[in-house]
mmCIF file of C-alpha atoms and ligand atoms in Angstrom:
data_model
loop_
_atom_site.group_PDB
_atom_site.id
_atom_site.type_symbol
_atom_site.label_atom_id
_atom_site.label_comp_id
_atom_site.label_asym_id
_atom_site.label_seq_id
_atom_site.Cartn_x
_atom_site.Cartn_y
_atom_site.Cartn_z
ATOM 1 C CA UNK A 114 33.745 85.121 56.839
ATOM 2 C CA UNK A 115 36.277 82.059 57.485
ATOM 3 C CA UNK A 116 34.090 78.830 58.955
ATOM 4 C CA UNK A 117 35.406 79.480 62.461
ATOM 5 C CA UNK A 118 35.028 83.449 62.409
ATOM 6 C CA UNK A 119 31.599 82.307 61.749
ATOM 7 C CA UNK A 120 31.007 79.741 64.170
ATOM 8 C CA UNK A 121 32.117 82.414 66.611
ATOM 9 C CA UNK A 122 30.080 85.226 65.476
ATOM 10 C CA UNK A 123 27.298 82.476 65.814
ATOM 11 C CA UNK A 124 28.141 81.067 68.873
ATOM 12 C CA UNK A 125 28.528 84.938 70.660
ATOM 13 C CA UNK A 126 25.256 85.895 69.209
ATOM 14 C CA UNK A 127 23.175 82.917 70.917
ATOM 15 C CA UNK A 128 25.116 83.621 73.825
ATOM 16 C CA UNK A 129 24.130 87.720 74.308
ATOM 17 C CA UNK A 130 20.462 86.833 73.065
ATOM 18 C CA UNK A 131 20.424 84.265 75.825
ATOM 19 C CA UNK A 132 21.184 86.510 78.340
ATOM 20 C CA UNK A 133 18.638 89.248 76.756
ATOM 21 C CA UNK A 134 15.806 86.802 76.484
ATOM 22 C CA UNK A 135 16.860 85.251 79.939
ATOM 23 C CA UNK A 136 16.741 89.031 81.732
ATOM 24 C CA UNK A 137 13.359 89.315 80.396
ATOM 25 C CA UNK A 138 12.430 85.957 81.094
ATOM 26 C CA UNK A 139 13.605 86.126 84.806
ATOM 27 C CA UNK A 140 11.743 89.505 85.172
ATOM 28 C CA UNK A 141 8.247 87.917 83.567
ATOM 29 C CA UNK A 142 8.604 85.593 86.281
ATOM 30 C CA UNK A 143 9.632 86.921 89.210
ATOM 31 C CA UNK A 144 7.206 90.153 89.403
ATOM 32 C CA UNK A 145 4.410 87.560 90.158
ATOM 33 C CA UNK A 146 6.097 87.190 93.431
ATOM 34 C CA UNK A 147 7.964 90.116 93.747
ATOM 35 C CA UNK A 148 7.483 91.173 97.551
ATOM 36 C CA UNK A 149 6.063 88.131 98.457
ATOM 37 C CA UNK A 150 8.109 86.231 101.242
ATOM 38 C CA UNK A 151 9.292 82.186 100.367
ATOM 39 C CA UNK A 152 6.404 80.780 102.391
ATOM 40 C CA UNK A 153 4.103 83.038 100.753
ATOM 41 C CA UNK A 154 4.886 81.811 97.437
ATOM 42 C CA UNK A 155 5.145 78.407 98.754
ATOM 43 C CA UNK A 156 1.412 78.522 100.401
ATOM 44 C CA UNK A 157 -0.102 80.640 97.336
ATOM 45 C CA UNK A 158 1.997 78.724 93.946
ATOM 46 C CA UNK A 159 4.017 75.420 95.593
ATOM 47 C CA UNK A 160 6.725 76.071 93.737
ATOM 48 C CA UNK A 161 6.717 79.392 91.429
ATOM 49 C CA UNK A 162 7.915 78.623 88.017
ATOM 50 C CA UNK A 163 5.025 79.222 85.392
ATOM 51 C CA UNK A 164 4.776 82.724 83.577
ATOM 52 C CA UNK A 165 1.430 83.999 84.428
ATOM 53 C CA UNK A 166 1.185 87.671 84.975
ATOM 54 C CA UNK A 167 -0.590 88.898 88.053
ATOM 55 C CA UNK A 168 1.593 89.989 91.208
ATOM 56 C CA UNK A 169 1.438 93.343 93.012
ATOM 57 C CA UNK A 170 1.294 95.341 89.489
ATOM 58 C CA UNK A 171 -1.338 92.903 88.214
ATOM 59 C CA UNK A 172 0.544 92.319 84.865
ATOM 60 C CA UNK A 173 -0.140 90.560 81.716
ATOM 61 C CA UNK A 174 0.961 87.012 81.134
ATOM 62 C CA UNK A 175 4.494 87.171 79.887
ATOM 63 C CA UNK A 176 4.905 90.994 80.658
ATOM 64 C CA UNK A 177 8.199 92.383 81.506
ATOM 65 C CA UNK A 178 9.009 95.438 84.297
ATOM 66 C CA UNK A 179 11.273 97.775 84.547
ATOM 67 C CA UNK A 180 14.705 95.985 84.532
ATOM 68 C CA UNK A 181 13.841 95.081 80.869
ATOM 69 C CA UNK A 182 12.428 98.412 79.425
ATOM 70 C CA UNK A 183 14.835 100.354 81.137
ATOM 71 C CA UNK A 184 17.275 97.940 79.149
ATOM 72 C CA UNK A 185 15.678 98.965 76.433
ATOM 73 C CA UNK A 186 15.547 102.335 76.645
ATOM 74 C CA UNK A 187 19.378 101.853 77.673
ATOM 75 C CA UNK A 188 20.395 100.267 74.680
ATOM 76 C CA UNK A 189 17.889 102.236 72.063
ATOM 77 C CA UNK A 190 19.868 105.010 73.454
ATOM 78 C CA UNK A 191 22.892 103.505 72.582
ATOM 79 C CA UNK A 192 22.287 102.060 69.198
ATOM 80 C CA UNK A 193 20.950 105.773 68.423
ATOM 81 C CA UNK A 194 24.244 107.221 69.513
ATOM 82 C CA UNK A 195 26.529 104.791 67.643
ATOM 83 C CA UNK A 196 30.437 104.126 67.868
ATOM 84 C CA UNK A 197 30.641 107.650 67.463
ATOM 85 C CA UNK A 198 28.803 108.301 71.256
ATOM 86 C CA UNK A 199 30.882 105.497 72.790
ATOM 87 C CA UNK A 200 34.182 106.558 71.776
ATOM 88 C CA UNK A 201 33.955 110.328 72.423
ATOM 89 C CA UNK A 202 32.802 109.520 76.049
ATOM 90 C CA UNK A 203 35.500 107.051 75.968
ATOM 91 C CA UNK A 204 38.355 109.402 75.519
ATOM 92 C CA UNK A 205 37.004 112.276 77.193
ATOM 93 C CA UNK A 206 35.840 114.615 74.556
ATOM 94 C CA UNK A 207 32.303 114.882 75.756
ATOM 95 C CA UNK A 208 29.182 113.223 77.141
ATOM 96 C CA UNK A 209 26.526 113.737 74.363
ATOM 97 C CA UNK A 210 25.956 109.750 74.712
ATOM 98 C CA UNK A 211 24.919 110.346 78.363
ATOM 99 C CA UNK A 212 22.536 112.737 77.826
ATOM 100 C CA UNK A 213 20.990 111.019 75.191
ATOM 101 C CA UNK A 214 20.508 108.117 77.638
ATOM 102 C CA UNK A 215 19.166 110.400 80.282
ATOM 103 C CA UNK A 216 16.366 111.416 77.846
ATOM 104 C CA UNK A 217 15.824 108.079 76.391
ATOM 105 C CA UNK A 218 15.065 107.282 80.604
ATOM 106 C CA UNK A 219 12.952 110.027 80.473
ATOM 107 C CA UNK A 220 11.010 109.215 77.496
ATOM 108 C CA UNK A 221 11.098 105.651 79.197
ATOM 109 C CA UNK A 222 9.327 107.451 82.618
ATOM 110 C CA UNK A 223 6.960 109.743 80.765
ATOM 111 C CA UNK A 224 5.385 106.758 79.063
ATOM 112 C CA UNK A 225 4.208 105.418 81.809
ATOM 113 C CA UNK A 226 5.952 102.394 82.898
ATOM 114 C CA UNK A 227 4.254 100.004 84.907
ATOM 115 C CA UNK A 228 7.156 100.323 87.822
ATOM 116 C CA UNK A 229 9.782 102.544 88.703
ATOM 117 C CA UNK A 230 12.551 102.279 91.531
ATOM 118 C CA UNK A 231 12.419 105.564 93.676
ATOM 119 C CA UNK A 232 15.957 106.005 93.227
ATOM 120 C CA UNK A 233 15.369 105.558 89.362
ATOM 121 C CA UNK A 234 12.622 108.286 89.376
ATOM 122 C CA UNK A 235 14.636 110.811 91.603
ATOM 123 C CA UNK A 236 17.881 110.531 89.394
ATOM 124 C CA UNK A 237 15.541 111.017 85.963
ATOM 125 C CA UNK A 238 14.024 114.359 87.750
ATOM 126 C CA UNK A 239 16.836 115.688 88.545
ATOM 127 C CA UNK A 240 18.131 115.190 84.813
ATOM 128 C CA UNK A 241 14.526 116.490 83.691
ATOM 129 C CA UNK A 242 14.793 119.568 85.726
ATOM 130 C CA UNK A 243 18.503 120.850 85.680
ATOM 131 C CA UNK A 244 20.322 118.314 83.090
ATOM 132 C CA UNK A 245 22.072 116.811 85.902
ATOM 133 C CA UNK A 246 24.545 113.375 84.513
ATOM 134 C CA UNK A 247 25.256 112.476 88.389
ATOM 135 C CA UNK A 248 23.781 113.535 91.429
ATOM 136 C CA UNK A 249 26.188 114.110 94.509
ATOM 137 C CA UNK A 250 27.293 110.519 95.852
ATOM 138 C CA UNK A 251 24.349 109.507 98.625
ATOM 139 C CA UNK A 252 23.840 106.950 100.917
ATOM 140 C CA UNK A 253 20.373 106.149 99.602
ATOM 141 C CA UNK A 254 21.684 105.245 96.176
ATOM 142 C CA UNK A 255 22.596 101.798 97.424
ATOM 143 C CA UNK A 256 19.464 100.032 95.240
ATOM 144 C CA UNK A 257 20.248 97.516 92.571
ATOM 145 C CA UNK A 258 18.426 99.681 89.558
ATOM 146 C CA UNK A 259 21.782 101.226 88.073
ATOM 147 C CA UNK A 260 23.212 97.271 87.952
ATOM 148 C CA UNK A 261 19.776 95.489 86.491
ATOM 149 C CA UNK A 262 19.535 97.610 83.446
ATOM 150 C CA UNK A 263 23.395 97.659 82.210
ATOM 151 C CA UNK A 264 23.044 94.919 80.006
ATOM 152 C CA UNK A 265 23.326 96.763 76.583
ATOM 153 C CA UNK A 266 26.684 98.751 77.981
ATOM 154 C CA UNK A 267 28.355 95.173 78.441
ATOM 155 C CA UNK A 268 27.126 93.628 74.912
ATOM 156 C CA UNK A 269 27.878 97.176 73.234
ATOM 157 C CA UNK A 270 31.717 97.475 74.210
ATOM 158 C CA UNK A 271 32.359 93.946 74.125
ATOM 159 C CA UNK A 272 36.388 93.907 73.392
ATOM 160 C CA UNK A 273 36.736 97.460 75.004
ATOM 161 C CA UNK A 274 37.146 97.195 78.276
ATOM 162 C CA UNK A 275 38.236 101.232 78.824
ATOM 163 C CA UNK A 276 34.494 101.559 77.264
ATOM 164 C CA UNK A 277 32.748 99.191 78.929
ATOM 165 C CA UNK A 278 33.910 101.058 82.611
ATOM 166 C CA UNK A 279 33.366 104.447 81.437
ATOM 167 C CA UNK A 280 29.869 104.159 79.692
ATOM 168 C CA UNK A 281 28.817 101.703 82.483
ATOM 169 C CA UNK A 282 29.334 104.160 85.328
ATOM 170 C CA UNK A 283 27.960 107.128 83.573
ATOM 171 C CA UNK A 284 24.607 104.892 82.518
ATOM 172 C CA UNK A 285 24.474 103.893 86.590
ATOM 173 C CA UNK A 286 25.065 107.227 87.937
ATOM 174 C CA UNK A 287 22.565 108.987 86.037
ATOM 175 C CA UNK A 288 20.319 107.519 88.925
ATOM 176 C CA UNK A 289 22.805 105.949 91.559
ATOM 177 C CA UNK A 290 25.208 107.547 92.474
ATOM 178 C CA UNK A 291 27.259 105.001 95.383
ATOM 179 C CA UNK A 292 30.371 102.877 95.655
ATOM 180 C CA UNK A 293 28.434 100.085 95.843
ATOM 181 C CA UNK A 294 26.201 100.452 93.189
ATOM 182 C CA UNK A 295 29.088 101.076 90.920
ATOM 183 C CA UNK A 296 31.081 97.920 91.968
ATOM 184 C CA UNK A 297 27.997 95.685 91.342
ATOM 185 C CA UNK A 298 27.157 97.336 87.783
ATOM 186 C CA UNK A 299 31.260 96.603 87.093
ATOM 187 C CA UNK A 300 31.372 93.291 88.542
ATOM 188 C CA UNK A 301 27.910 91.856 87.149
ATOM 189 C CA UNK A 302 28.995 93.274 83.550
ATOM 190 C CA UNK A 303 31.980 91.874 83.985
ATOM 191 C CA UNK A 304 30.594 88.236 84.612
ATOM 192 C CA UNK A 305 28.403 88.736 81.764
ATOM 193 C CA UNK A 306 31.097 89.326 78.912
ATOM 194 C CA UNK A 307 33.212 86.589 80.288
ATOM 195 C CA UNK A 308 30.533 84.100 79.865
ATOM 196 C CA UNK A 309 29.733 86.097 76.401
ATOM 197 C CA UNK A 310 33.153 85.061 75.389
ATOM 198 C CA UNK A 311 32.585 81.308 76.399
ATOM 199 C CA UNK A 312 33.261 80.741 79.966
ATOM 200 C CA UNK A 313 31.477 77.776 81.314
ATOM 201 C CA UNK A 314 29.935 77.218 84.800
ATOM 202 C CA UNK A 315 33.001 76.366 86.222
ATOM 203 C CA UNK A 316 35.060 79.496 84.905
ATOM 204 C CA UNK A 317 32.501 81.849 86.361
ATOM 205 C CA UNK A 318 32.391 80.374 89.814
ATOM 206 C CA UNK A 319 36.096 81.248 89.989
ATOM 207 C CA UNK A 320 35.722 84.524 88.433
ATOM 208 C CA UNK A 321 32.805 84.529 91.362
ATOM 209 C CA UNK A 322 35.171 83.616 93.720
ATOM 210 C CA UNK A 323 37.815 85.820 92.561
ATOM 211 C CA UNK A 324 35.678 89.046 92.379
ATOM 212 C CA UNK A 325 34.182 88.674 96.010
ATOM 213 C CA UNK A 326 37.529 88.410 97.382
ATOM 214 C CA UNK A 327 38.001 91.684 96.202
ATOM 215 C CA UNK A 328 34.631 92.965 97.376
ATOM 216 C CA UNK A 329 33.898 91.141 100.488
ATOM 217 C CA UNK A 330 30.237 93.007 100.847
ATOM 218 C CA UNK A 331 29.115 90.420 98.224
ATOM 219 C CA UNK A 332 30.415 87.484 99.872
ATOM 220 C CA UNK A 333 27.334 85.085 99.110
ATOM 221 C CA UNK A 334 28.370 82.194 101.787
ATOM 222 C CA UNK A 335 27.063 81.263 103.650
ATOM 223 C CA UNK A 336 23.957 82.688 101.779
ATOM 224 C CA UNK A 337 22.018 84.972 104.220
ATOM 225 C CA UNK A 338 18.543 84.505 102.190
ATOM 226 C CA UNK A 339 18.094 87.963 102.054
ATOM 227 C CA UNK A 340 16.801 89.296 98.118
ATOM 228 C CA UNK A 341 15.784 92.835 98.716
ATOM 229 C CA UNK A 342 16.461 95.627 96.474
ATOM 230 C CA UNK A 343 19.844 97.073 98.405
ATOM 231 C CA UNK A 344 22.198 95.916 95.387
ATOM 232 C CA UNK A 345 24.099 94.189 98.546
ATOM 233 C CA UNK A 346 21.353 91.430 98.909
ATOM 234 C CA UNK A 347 21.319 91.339 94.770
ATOM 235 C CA UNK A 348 24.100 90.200 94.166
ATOM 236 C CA UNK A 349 24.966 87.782 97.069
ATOM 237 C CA UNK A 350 21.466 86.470 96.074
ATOM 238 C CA UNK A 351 22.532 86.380 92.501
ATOM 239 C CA UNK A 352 26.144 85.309 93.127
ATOM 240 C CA UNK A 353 24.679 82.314 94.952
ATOM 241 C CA UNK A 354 21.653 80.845 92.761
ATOM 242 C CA UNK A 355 23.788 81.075 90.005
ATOM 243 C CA UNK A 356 26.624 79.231 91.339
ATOM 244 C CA UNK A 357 24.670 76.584 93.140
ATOM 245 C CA UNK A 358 22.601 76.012 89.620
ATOM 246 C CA UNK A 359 24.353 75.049 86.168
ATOM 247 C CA UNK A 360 21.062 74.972 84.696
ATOM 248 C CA UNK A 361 19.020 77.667 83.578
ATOM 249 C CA UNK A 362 15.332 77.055 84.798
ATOM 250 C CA UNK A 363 16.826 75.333 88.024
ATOM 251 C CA UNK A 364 19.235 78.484 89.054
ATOM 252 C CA UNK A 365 15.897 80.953 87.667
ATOM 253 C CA UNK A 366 13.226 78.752 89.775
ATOM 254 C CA UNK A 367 15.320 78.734 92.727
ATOM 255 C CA UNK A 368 15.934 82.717 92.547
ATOM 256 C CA UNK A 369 12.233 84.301 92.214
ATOM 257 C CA UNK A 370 11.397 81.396 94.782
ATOM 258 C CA UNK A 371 12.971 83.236 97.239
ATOM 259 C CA UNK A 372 10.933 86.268 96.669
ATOM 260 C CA UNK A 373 11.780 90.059 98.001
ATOM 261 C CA UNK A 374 12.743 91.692 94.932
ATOM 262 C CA UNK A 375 12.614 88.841 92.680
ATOM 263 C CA UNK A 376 12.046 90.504 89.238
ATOM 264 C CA UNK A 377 15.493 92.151 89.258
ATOM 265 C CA UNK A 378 16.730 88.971 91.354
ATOM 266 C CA UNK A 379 15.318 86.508 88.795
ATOM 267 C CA UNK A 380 16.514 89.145 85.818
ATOM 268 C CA UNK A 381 19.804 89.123 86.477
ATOM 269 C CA UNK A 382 19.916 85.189 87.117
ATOM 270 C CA UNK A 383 18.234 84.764 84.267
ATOM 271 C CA UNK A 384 20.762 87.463 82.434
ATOM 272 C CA UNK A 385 23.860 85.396 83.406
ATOM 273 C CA UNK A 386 22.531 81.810 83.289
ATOM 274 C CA UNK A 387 21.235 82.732 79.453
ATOM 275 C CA UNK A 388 24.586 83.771 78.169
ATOM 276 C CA UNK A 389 25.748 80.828 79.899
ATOM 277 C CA UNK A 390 23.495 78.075 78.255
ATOM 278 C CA UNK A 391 22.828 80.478 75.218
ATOM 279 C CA UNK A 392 19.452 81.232 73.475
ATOM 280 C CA UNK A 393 18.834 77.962 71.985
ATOM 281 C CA UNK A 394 18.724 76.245 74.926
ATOM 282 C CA UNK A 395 16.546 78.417 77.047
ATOM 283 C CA UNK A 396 13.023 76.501 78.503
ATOM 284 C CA UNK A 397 10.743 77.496 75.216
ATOM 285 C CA UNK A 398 7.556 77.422 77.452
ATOM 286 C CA UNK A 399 8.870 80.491 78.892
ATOM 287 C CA UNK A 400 10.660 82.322 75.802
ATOM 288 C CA UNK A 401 7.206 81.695 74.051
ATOM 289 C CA UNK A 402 5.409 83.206 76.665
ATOM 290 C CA UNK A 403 7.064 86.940 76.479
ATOM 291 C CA UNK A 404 5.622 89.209 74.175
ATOM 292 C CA UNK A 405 5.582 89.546 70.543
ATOM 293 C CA UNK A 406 6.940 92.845 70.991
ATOM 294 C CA UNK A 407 9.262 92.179 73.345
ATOM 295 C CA UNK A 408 10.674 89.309 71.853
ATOM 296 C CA UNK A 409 11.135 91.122 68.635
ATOM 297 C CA UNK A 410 12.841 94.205 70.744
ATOM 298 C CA UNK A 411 15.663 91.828 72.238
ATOM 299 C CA UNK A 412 16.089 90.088 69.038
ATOM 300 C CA UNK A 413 16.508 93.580 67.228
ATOM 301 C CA UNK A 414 18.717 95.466 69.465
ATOM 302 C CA UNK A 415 20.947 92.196 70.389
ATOM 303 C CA UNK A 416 21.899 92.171 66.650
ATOM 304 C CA UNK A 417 22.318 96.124 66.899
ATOM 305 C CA UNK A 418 24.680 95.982 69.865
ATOM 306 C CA UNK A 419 26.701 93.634 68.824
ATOM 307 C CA UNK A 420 27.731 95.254 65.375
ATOM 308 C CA UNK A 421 28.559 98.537 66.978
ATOM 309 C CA UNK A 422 30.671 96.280 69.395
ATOM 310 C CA UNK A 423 32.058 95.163 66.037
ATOM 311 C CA UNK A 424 32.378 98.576 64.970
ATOM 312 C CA UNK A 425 33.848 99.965 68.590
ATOM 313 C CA UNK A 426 37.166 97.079 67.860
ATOM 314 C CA UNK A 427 37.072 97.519 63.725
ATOM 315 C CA UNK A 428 36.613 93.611 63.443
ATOM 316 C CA UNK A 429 35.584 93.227 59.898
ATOM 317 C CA UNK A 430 32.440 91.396 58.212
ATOM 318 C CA UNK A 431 32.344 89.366 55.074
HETATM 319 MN MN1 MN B 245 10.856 95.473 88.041
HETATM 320 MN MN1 MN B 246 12.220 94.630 91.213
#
């Protein structure tokens, strides 16, 4: 590899572990205060920003929820299917890659995670009991549980955009099946691999700017300080910590401390600051605080994803 192929590979790889480690690092978090309202945190914590378990599901310090094992599960799936998976579904030959994901969610499900959306857990029966890819679209599907887990899709096709689209819908509509749902799963990937290939802070609040113009439901100003779960109130909350914050631990803090659904909240913050500031520069008090497993998962599968990215565009190694 030439010195600046390498800095590259180098620099891209600290860039999709940062937003890995930050997903899982905004979901260890927030799910201390997930449901809790701002003055509740404020009265019970001061200011939330220490990894310490507890919450509503009464977790382990430095466990993760949902929007990081169902990341997992996403991208196990995918690293199991190879380029093979992603370029058949690509071009329309067939959808074997899907329902291997659907049974890596329902391996995921039947092992007993500690959470699981209700939209998640109708979309995996249906697939359980009648092989379904997509149910019909619905009105309820409107939650933000397609969008929080697409990481792996975006780090997986980086440099194929025609892949990226079509794997990230299919992975999202296994469960949620709605316009808006789809647009935040495009648009949040889409942030993601631009800041994967190097945009700073400033570049993404244009491509902010730029993508809510298209999609006024997630204008985020003036910010309405609503963080609930309807992928509406996601992303504006998302859209506007992580504008108003260039720094990782100030945009993550400021995120779970408004509460509501703040593991997926602080996930996703945490997802897009991290590529931003990379791995190596994430808060180590809180990457040393996930767990051993964990870390080790994110580590494993970032390295995975990106070769069959590699693989997907036929760059070559060595
Ligand atoms: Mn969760
Ligand atoms: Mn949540």
């Amino acid at each position: 590899m030439s010195e600046p192929a390498a800095s590259r590979f180098h620099a891209r790889f600290d860039k999709a572990l940062g937003a890995y480690l930050g997903l899982a690092i905004g979901d260890a978090l927030g799910a201390t205060v997930e449901f809790m309202r701002p003055r509740e945190i404020l009265l019970q914590y001061g200011t939330h920003r220490d990894i310490v378990g507890g919450g509503w599901l009464k977790l382990a310090r430095g466990q993760v929820t949902d929007d990081t094992t169902m990341s997992l599960a996403l991208g196990e799936a995918l690293l199991a299917g190879g380029t093979e998976g992603i370029t058949r579904l690509r071009d329309g030959q067939d959808d074997a890659l899907v329902r291997r994901i659907g049974e890596a969610y329902v391996a995921w499900w039947r092992a007993g995670p500690v959470d699981c959306g209700n939209t998640c857990r109708r979309g995996i029966q249906r697939f359980l009991q009648n092989g379904s890819l997509s149910g019909p679209p619905n009105d309820g599907d409107g939650g933000n549980g397609a969008a929080m887990r697409n990481l792996p899709v975006a780090l997986a096709t980086l440099g194929d955009h025609a892949a990226f689209e079509t794997l990230s819908l299919a992975q999202a509509r296994l469960t949620h099946h709605h316009p808006l749902s789809d647009a935040a799963t495009l648009g949040l990937g889409e942030l993601l691999r631009g800041l994967i290939a190097g945009h700073d802070h400033a570049a993404l609040c244009r491509r902010i700017e730029r993508w809510v113009a298209d999609e006024p439901a997630f204008r985020h100003t003036p910010y309405r300080g609503r963080a609930t779960a309807y992928v509406v109130d996601t992303v504006q909350t998302v859209l506007h910590f992580v504008s108003a914050h260039d720094d990782f631990e100030d945009a993550v803090v400021a995120t779970v401390n408004q509460g509501d659904d703040a593991d997926t909240t602080g996930a996703l913050v945490g997802m897009l600051a991290g590529a931003r500031c990379g791995a190596s520069r994430l808060p180590w008090r809180w990457v040393s605080r996930l767990q051993p497993a964990t870390l080790r998962a994110i580590t494993d599968q970032t390295s995975g994803l990106l070769a069959l990215a590699d693989q997907l565009t036929g760059v070559p190694h060595g």
